[in-house]
Amino acid sequence: MKRPLPLRAAGALLLCAAAALCGCAEKTRYGDARGVETVTNQFGSTDLQMIAESMTRSMLNAPVVASNNMPIITVQEVKNKTSEYIDTRSITDSIRVELQKSGRVRFAVDAAAMDQQIEELKRQQSDYYDSKKSSEIGKMVGAAYRIEGNITSIVKEAKDMKDVYYKFSLQLWNVQNGLLEWADEKEIRKTTSR
Amino acid sequence: MNLKLTVLALSALLAAAGCASTKKDDGLVNGCPAGSSKVKSLDDLIEAKLEKAGSIPHIDVVDMRCSNRSGLLRIDADLKNTSRDVRRVAYRFRWLDREGMRAADDEAWKPLLIYGNTLYTITTTSPSQDAADFRLVLMDQDK
């Protein structure tokens, strides 16, 4: 006996819908956080990691750091002079973590974290704390060196090609005498073609 | 007299052979730590230090040099592209302490472009004094 046409059509429709659903289903997997990321040519995780590593390893060879005197450093702003949004704080945070892990430098509280530092110091002066065990005001240690830098980019775009060039510059300045103790750059070029 | 001459000649020969081969000193070859591997020549050193994540045609590590700078290990590795085409690879270093345990977090993979028939020198410094030995890991990026 032949199946009625509407039923066959409904079956076909159901099959199509199921196939479409399978095609649209999202698949999430964990990736390598340290892998080479080339999803777009905008500033990405690989750029951040390469810059942080390159700057850190270079700074470890700077005489003021290599002398094993544990210089006290503070991190200042890295200016973003590119046309895109880049969280430069994230780059300096990574550099600070790598330098700290090297065991060759110490970091003083930076301008961005100063409010929280003062707030905590003031809080410990309240009656709720044992005054003998509280941190004293006026004992903070100032940095002997400060890190600052900038990131710039040049973007060139043609019909079927986009070229992005990044230059990250970092400097280590002596706070006392204003001398430049160390400086380095990291260049990155990314090209996307259709 | 003859015995003395023979000993002298042998000593001279040994000294000459030492100068001609890769510099080896206190468990170091070309300044690089030999670790627990039996490393006697540059080829042994490259074999001991190089790890390939899959096959990487036309890319050879042809030289490796190390030096100690203020307690940190400075490494130069020469990569040669033996083909005529541009090759893209990624590399990173794995750092080990004196006991062969991991001495630092995984580094980021760093992409590298090497023009055809050219040599490129990778340079790095160990992240801390704990990192006394290393492995250079290479991965093909053209696939």
Short mmCIF file of C-alpha atoms in Angstrom, two decimals:
data_model
loop_
_atom_site.label_atom_id
_atom_site.label_comp_id
_atom_site.label_asym_id
_atom_site.label_seq_id
_atom_site.Cartn_x
_atom_site.Cartn_y
_atom_site.Cartn_z
CA MET A 1 0.00 0.00 0.00
CA LYS A 2 1.29 3.42 -0.95
CA ARG A 3 1.97 5.94 1.85
CA PRO A 4 -0.07 9.15 1.51
CA LEU A 5 1.95 12.05 0.02
CA PRO A 6 1.50 14.53 2.91
CA LEU A 7 3.07 12.03 5.31
CA ARG A 8 6.08 11.50 3.02
CA ALA A 9 6.51 15.27 2.67
CA ALA A 10 6.36 15.71 6.44
CA GLY A 11 9.02 13.01 6.86
CA ALA A 12 11.30 14.70 4.36
CA LEU A 13 10.78 18.01 6.11
CA LEU A 14 11.67 16.47 9.46
CA LEU A 15 14.85 14.98 8.00
CA CYS A 16 15.86 18.35 6.54
CA ALA A 17 15.21 20.07 9.87
CA ALA A 18 17.29 17.47 11.73
CA ALA A 19 20.15 17.86 9.25
CA ALA A 20 20.01 21.63 9.55
CA LEU A 21 20.05 21.40 13.34
CA CYS A 22 23.10 19.13 13.25
CA GLY A 23 24.85 21.57 10.91
CA CYS A 24 24.21 24.55 13.19
CA ALA A 25 25.07 22.76 16.44
CA GLU A 26 27.97 24.48 18.21
CA LYS A 27 31.00 22.51 19.26
CA THR A 28 33.20 23.78 22.06
CA ARG A 29 36.65 22.40 22.76
CA TYR A 30 39.56 23.49 24.88
CA GLY A 31 42.54 24.78 22.92
CA ASP A 32 46.20 25.47 23.59
CA ALA A 33 46.41 28.82 25.39
CA ARG A 34 50.03 29.08 24.22
CA GLY A 35 49.35 28.02 20.62
CA VAL A 36 49.85 30.25 17.57
CA GLU A 37 46.59 32.17 17.11
CA THR A 38 45.82 33.44 13.60
CA VAL A 39 42.04 33.91 13.67
CA THR A 40 42.33 37.54 12.50
CA ASN A 41 45.25 39.90 12.04
CA GLN A 42 44.24 42.05 15.00
CA PHE A 43 46.40 42.08 18.13
CA GLY A 44 46.03 38.63 19.70
CA SER A 45 47.18 36.31 22.43
CA THR A 46 50.28 35.14 20.53
CA ASP A 47 51.39 38.77 20.06
CA LEU A 48 50.91 39.50 23.75
CA GLN A 49 52.79 36.39 24.83
CA MET A 50 55.65 36.94 22.38
CA ILE A 51 56.07 40.58 23.44
CA ALA A 52 56.00 39.76 27.16
CA GLU A 53 58.53 36.94 26.77
CA SER A 54 60.85 38.85 24.46
CA MET A 55 60.91 41.95 26.69
CA THR A 56 61.39 39.96 29.89
CA ARG A 57 64.28 37.86 28.59
CA SER A 58 65.94 40.96 27.17
CA MET A 59 65.54 42.90 30.42
CA LEU A 60 67.07 40.00 32.39
CA ASN A 61 70.30 40.74 30.48
CA ALA A 62 70.23 44.46 31.35
CA PRO A 63 73.20 45.30 33.63
CA VAL A 64 71.00 46.73 36.41
CA VAL A 65 68.97 43.51 36.53
CA ALA A 66 71.80 41.04 35.79
CA SER A 67 73.90 42.49 38.62
CA ASN A 68 71.79 40.47 41.10
CA ASN A 69 71.10 43.52 43.28
CA MET A 70 67.33 42.90 43.20
CA PRO A 71 66.44 46.38 41.91
CA ILE A 72 63.03 47.75 42.89
CA ILE A 73 60.95 48.58 39.85
CA THR A 74 57.54 50.13 39.26
CA VAL A 75 55.46 49.68 36.14
CA GLN A 76 54.08 52.76 34.47
CA GLU A 77 51.82 53.11 31.49
CA VAL A 78 52.39 51.53 28.10
CA LYS A 79 50.72 53.90 25.66
CA ASN A 80 48.58 52.37 22.96
CA LYS A 81 49.28 54.40 19.82
CA THR A 82 47.62 51.92 17.49
CA SER A 83 44.21 52.35 15.89
CA GLU A 84 42.77 49.33 17.67
CA TYR A 85 41.89 48.61 21.28
CA ILE A 86 44.75 46.84 23.06
CA ASP A 87 44.76 46.18 26.79
CA THR A 88 48.34 47.30 27.42
CA ARG A 89 47.90 46.65 31.11
CA SER A 90 47.62 42.98 30.28
CA ILE A 91 51.00 43.12 28.50
CA THR A 92 52.74 44.86 31.42
CA ASP A 93 51.08 42.44 33.87
CA SER A 94 52.57 39.51 31.94
CA ILE A 95 55.99 41.16 31.85
CA ARG A 96 55.80 41.80 35.59
CA VAL A 97 54.82 38.20 36.33
CA GLU A 98 57.71 36.81 34.25
CA LEU A 99 60.22 39.20 35.81
CA GLN A 100 58.98 38.43 39.30
CA LYS A 101 59.30 34.68 38.60
CA SER A 102 62.91 35.21 37.51
CA GLY A 103 63.71 36.17 41.10
CA ARG A 104 65.94 39.00 39.91
CA VAL A 105 63.79 42.04 40.60
CA ARG A 106 61.23 43.31 43.08
CA PHE A 107 58.24 45.44 42.28
CA ALA A 108 56.96 48.44 44.19
CA VAL A 109 53.28 49.27 44.13
CA ASP A 110 52.47 51.16 40.94
CA ALA A 111 50.29 54.24 40.44
CA ALA A 112 47.28 52.15 39.39
CA ALA A 113 47.33 50.12 42.61
CA MET A 114 48.26 53.03 44.91
CA ASP A 115 44.69 53.83 46.00
CA GLN A 116 44.13 50.25 47.16
CA GLN A 117 47.48 50.25 48.97
CA ILE A 118 46.69 53.49 50.83
CA GLU A 119 43.19 52.29 51.63
CA GLU A 120 44.58 49.10 53.19
CA LEU A 121 47.20 51.03 55.18
CA LYS A 122 44.54 53.38 56.50
CA ARG A 123 42.21 50.51 57.33
CA GLN A 124 44.90 48.89 59.45
CA GLN A 125 45.23 52.09 61.51
CA SER A 126 41.63 51.72 62.76
CA ASP A 127 40.78 50.48 66.25
CA TYR A 128 39.77 47.09 64.91
CA TYR A 129 43.40 46.08 64.40
CA ASP A 130 46.16 45.26 66.87
CA SER A 131 48.37 48.31 66.49
CA LYS A 132 51.53 46.28 67.22
CA LYS A 133 50.87 43.99 64.26
CA SER A 134 49.51 46.59 61.84
CA SER A 135 51.55 47.88 58.93
CA GLU A 136 52.90 51.33 59.67
CA ILE A 137 52.34 54.38 57.54
CA GLY A 138 55.52 55.85 56.08
CA LYS A 139 57.38 52.59 55.53
CA MET A 140 56.64 52.01 51.86
CA VAL A 141 59.67 51.61 49.61
CA GLY A 142 59.96 53.68 46.48
CA ALA A 143 61.11 52.20 43.19
CA ALA A 144 64.61 52.89 41.92
CA TYR A 145 63.55 52.20 38.33
CA ARG A 146 60.38 52.62 36.33
CA ILE A 147 59.19 50.79 33.24
CA GLU A 148 57.31 52.62 30.52
CA GLY A 149 56.68 52.07 26.86
CA ASN A 150 54.38 52.30 23.90
CA ILE A 151 52.92 50.21 21.13
CA THR A 152 52.44 51.57 17.63
CA SER A 153 51.09 50.05 14.44
CA ILE A 154 51.12 50.65 10.71
CA VAL A 155 48.20 49.21 8.79
CA LYS A 156 48.23 48.90 5.02
CA GLU A 157 45.25 47.57 3.14
CA ALA A 158 44.83 46.73 -0.53
CA LYS A 159 41.97 45.09 -2.39
CA ASP A 160 42.72 41.56 -1.32
CA MET A 161 45.43 42.03 1.28
CA LYS A 162 45.88 43.57 4.73
CA ASP A 163 49.26 44.08 6.35
CA VAL A 164 49.64 45.02 10.00
CA TYR A 165 52.97 45.94 11.56
CA TYR A 166 53.26 46.34 15.34
CA LYS A 167 56.18 47.81 17.21
CA PHE A 168 56.32 47.46 20.97
CA SER A 169 58.96 49.57 22.75
CA LEU A 170 59.83 49.28 26.42
CA GLN A 171 62.27 51.29 28.51
CA LEU A 172 63.71 51.04 32.01
CA TRP A 173 64.44 54.47 33.49
CA ASN A 174 66.46 55.32 36.58
CA VAL A 175 64.08 57.34 38.80
CA GLN A 176 66.88 59.09 40.71
CA ASN A 177 68.96 60.43 37.83
CA GLY A 178 66.62 60.07 34.88
CA LEU A 179 69.03 57.90 32.91
CA LEU A 180 67.79 55.28 30.50
CA GLU A 181 69.16 51.97 31.80
CA TRP A 182 67.69 49.58 29.23
CA ALA A 183 65.44 49.67 26.18
CA ASP A 184 64.27 47.14 23.64
CA GLU A 185 61.73 46.69 20.88
CA LYS A 186 59.71 43.82 19.50
CA GLU A 187 58.37 43.95 15.97
CA ILE A 188 55.54 41.81 14.64
CA ARG A 189 54.20 41.68 11.07
CA LYS A 190 50.95 39.97 10.16
CA THR A 191 49.58 39.69 6.66
CA THR A 192 46.13 38.50 5.69
CA SER A 193 45.23 37.77 2.10
CA ARG A 194 41.91 36.68 0.64
CA MET B 1 114.27 9.06 24.01
CA ASN B 2 112.09 7.37 21.42
CA LEU B 3 109.38 6.80 24.03
CA LYS B 4 109.50 10.48 25.03
CA LEU B 5 109.13 11.55 21.41
CA THR B 6 106.22 9.19 20.87
CA VAL B 7 104.44 10.52 23.99
CA LEU B 8 105.02 14.10 22.85
CA ALA B 9 103.74 13.36 19.37
CA LEU B 10 100.67 11.63 20.78
CA SER B 11 99.99 14.57 23.12
CA ALA B 12 100.27 17.01 20.22
CA LEU B 13 97.90 14.88 18.15
CA LEU B 14 95.36 14.70 20.99
CA ALA B 15 95.56 18.46 21.53
CA ALA B 16 95.04 19.07 17.81
CA ALA B 17 92.07 16.70 17.76
CA GLY B 18 90.58 18.55 20.76
CA CYS B 19 90.87 21.89 18.97
CA ALA B 20 89.23 20.55 15.82
CA SER B 21 86.19 19.04 17.52
CA THR B 22 83.32 20.83 19.28
CA LYS B 23 84.39 22.59 22.45
CA LYS B 24 83.61 20.34 25.41
CA ASP B 25 84.22 21.45 28.96
CA ASP B 26 82.89 20.19 32.31
CA GLY B 27 79.80 18.49 30.87
CA LEU B 28 79.27 21.33 28.43
CA VAL B 29 79.29 21.07 24.64
CA ASN B 30 79.53 24.40 22.83
CA GLY B 31 78.73 25.88 26.25
CA CYS B 32 75.43 23.97 26.39
CA PRO B 33 74.69 21.63 29.30
CA ALA B 34 74.93 18.00 28.25
CA GLY B 35 72.62 16.83 31.04
CA SER B 36 72.35 13.05 31.40
CA SER B 37 72.74 12.46 27.64
CA LYS B 38 75.96 11.16 26.14
CA VAL B 39 76.90 14.23 24.15
CA LYS B 40 80.28 14.27 22.47
CA SER B 41 79.77 16.27 19.30
CA LEU B 42 77.62 19.05 17.91
CA ASP B 43 75.38 16.49 16.19
CA ASP B 44 74.87 14.69 19.52
CA LEU B 45 74.06 18.01 21.16
CA ILE B 46 71.46 18.95 18.55
CA GLU B 47 69.93 15.50 18.72
CA ALA B 48 69.75 15.68 22.52
CA LYS B 49 68.28 19.18 22.66
CA LEU B 50 65.91 19.16 19.68
CA GLU B 51 62.34 17.93 19.87
CA LYS B 52 60.22 17.96 16.71
CA ALA B 53 56.45 18.03 17.02
CA GLY B 54 55.88 16.04 13.82
CA SER B 55 57.96 16.11 10.67
CA ILE B 56 59.41 19.42 9.55
CA PRO B 57 60.80 19.01 6.04
CA HIS B 58 63.64 21.25 4.85
CA ILE B 59 64.26 22.78 8.28
CA ASP B 60 67.48 21.73 10.01
CA VAL B 61 69.10 22.89 13.20
CA VAL B 62 72.70 23.29 12.08
CA ASP B 63 74.35 24.86 15.12
CA MET B 64 73.70 25.47 18.78
CA ARG B 65 75.74 27.62 21.14
CA CYS B 66 75.25 28.46 24.80
CA SER B 67 76.89 30.76 27.29
CA ASN B 68 76.35 31.63 30.91
CA ARG B 69 75.51 35.26 31.57
CA SER B 70 75.14 36.21 35.22
CA GLY B 71 73.81 32.78 36.07
CA LEU B 72 71.34 32.67 33.18
CA LEU B 73 71.71 30.42 30.15
CA ARG B 74 71.93 32.28 26.85
CA ILE B 75 71.20 30.12 23.80
CA ASP B 76 71.68 30.63 20.06
CA ALA B 77 70.28 28.01 17.68
CA ASP B 78 70.80 28.27 13.92
CA LEU B 79 67.89 27.05 11.78
CA LYS B 80 68.52 26.45 8.08
CA ASN B 81 65.81 26.34 5.45
CA THR B 82 67.22 23.98 2.83
CA SER B 83 64.38 24.51 0.36
CA ARG B 84 63.96 27.37 -2.09
CA ASP B 85 60.57 28.31 -0.67
CA VAL B 86 59.66 30.35 2.37
CA ARG B 87 58.98 28.07 5.33
CA ARG B 88 56.94 28.83 8.42
CA VAL B 89 57.64 27.07 11.69
CA ALA B 90 56.85 27.70 15.35
CA TYR B 91 59.26 27.12 18.20
CA ARG B 92 59.51 27.26 21.94
CA PHE B 93 61.95 26.24 24.62
CA ARG B 94 61.27 23.76 27.39
CA TRP B 95 63.25 24.52 30.54
CA LEU B 96 64.51 21.87 32.93
CA ASP B 97 66.26 22.13 36.25
CA ARG B 98 69.40 20.21 37.26
CA GLU B 99 67.32 17.16 38.15
CA GLY B 100 65.56 17.17 34.79
CA MET B 101 62.29 18.46 36.26
CA ARG B 102 60.30 21.24 34.62
CA ALA B 103 61.80 24.55 35.69
CA ALA B 104 59.34 27.00 34.12
CA ASP B 105 55.83 27.23 32.70
CA ASP B 106 55.29 26.37 29.06
CA GLU B 107 56.49 29.12 26.78
CA ALA B 108 54.27 30.49 24.03
CA TRP B 109 54.76 29.02 20.57
CA LYS B 110 56.55 31.65 18.54
CA PRO B 111 55.85 31.75 14.81
CA LEU B 112 58.89 32.12 12.59
CA LEU B 113 59.31 32.80 8.88
CA ILE B 114 62.51 31.57 7.24
CA TYR B 115 63.27 32.55 3.67
CA GLY B 116 64.45 29.90 1.22
CA ASN B 117 68.09 28.79 1.49
CA THR B 118 68.75 31.02 4.47
CA LEU B 119 69.86 30.68 8.04
CA TYR B 120 67.94 32.14 10.97
CA THR B 121 69.30 32.34 14.50
CA ILE B 122 66.91 31.89 17.38
CA THR B 123 68.16 33.60 20.52
CA THR B 124 66.83 33.26 24.02
CA THR B 125 67.78 33.53 27.68
CA SER B 126 66.63 31.18 30.40
CA PRO B 127 63.77 32.58 32.50
CA SER B 128 65.53 32.00 35.84
CA GLN B 129 68.59 30.44 37.44
CA ASP B 130 66.58 27.27 38.12
CA ALA B 131 66.43 26.59 34.39
CA ALA B 132 69.76 24.82 33.93
CA ASP B 133 68.92 22.75 30.84
CA PHE B 134 66.60 23.07 27.85
CA ARG B 135 64.93 21.49 24.86
CA LEU B 136 64.18 23.36 21.65
CA VAL B 137 60.77 22.30 20.33
CA LEU B 138 59.92 22.89 16.68
CA MET B 139 56.57 22.60 14.93
CA ASP B 140 55.68 22.96 11.24
CA GLN B 141 53.26 25.81 10.50
CA ASP B 142 52.92 25.28 6.74
CA LYS B 143 50.68 22.23 7.04
#
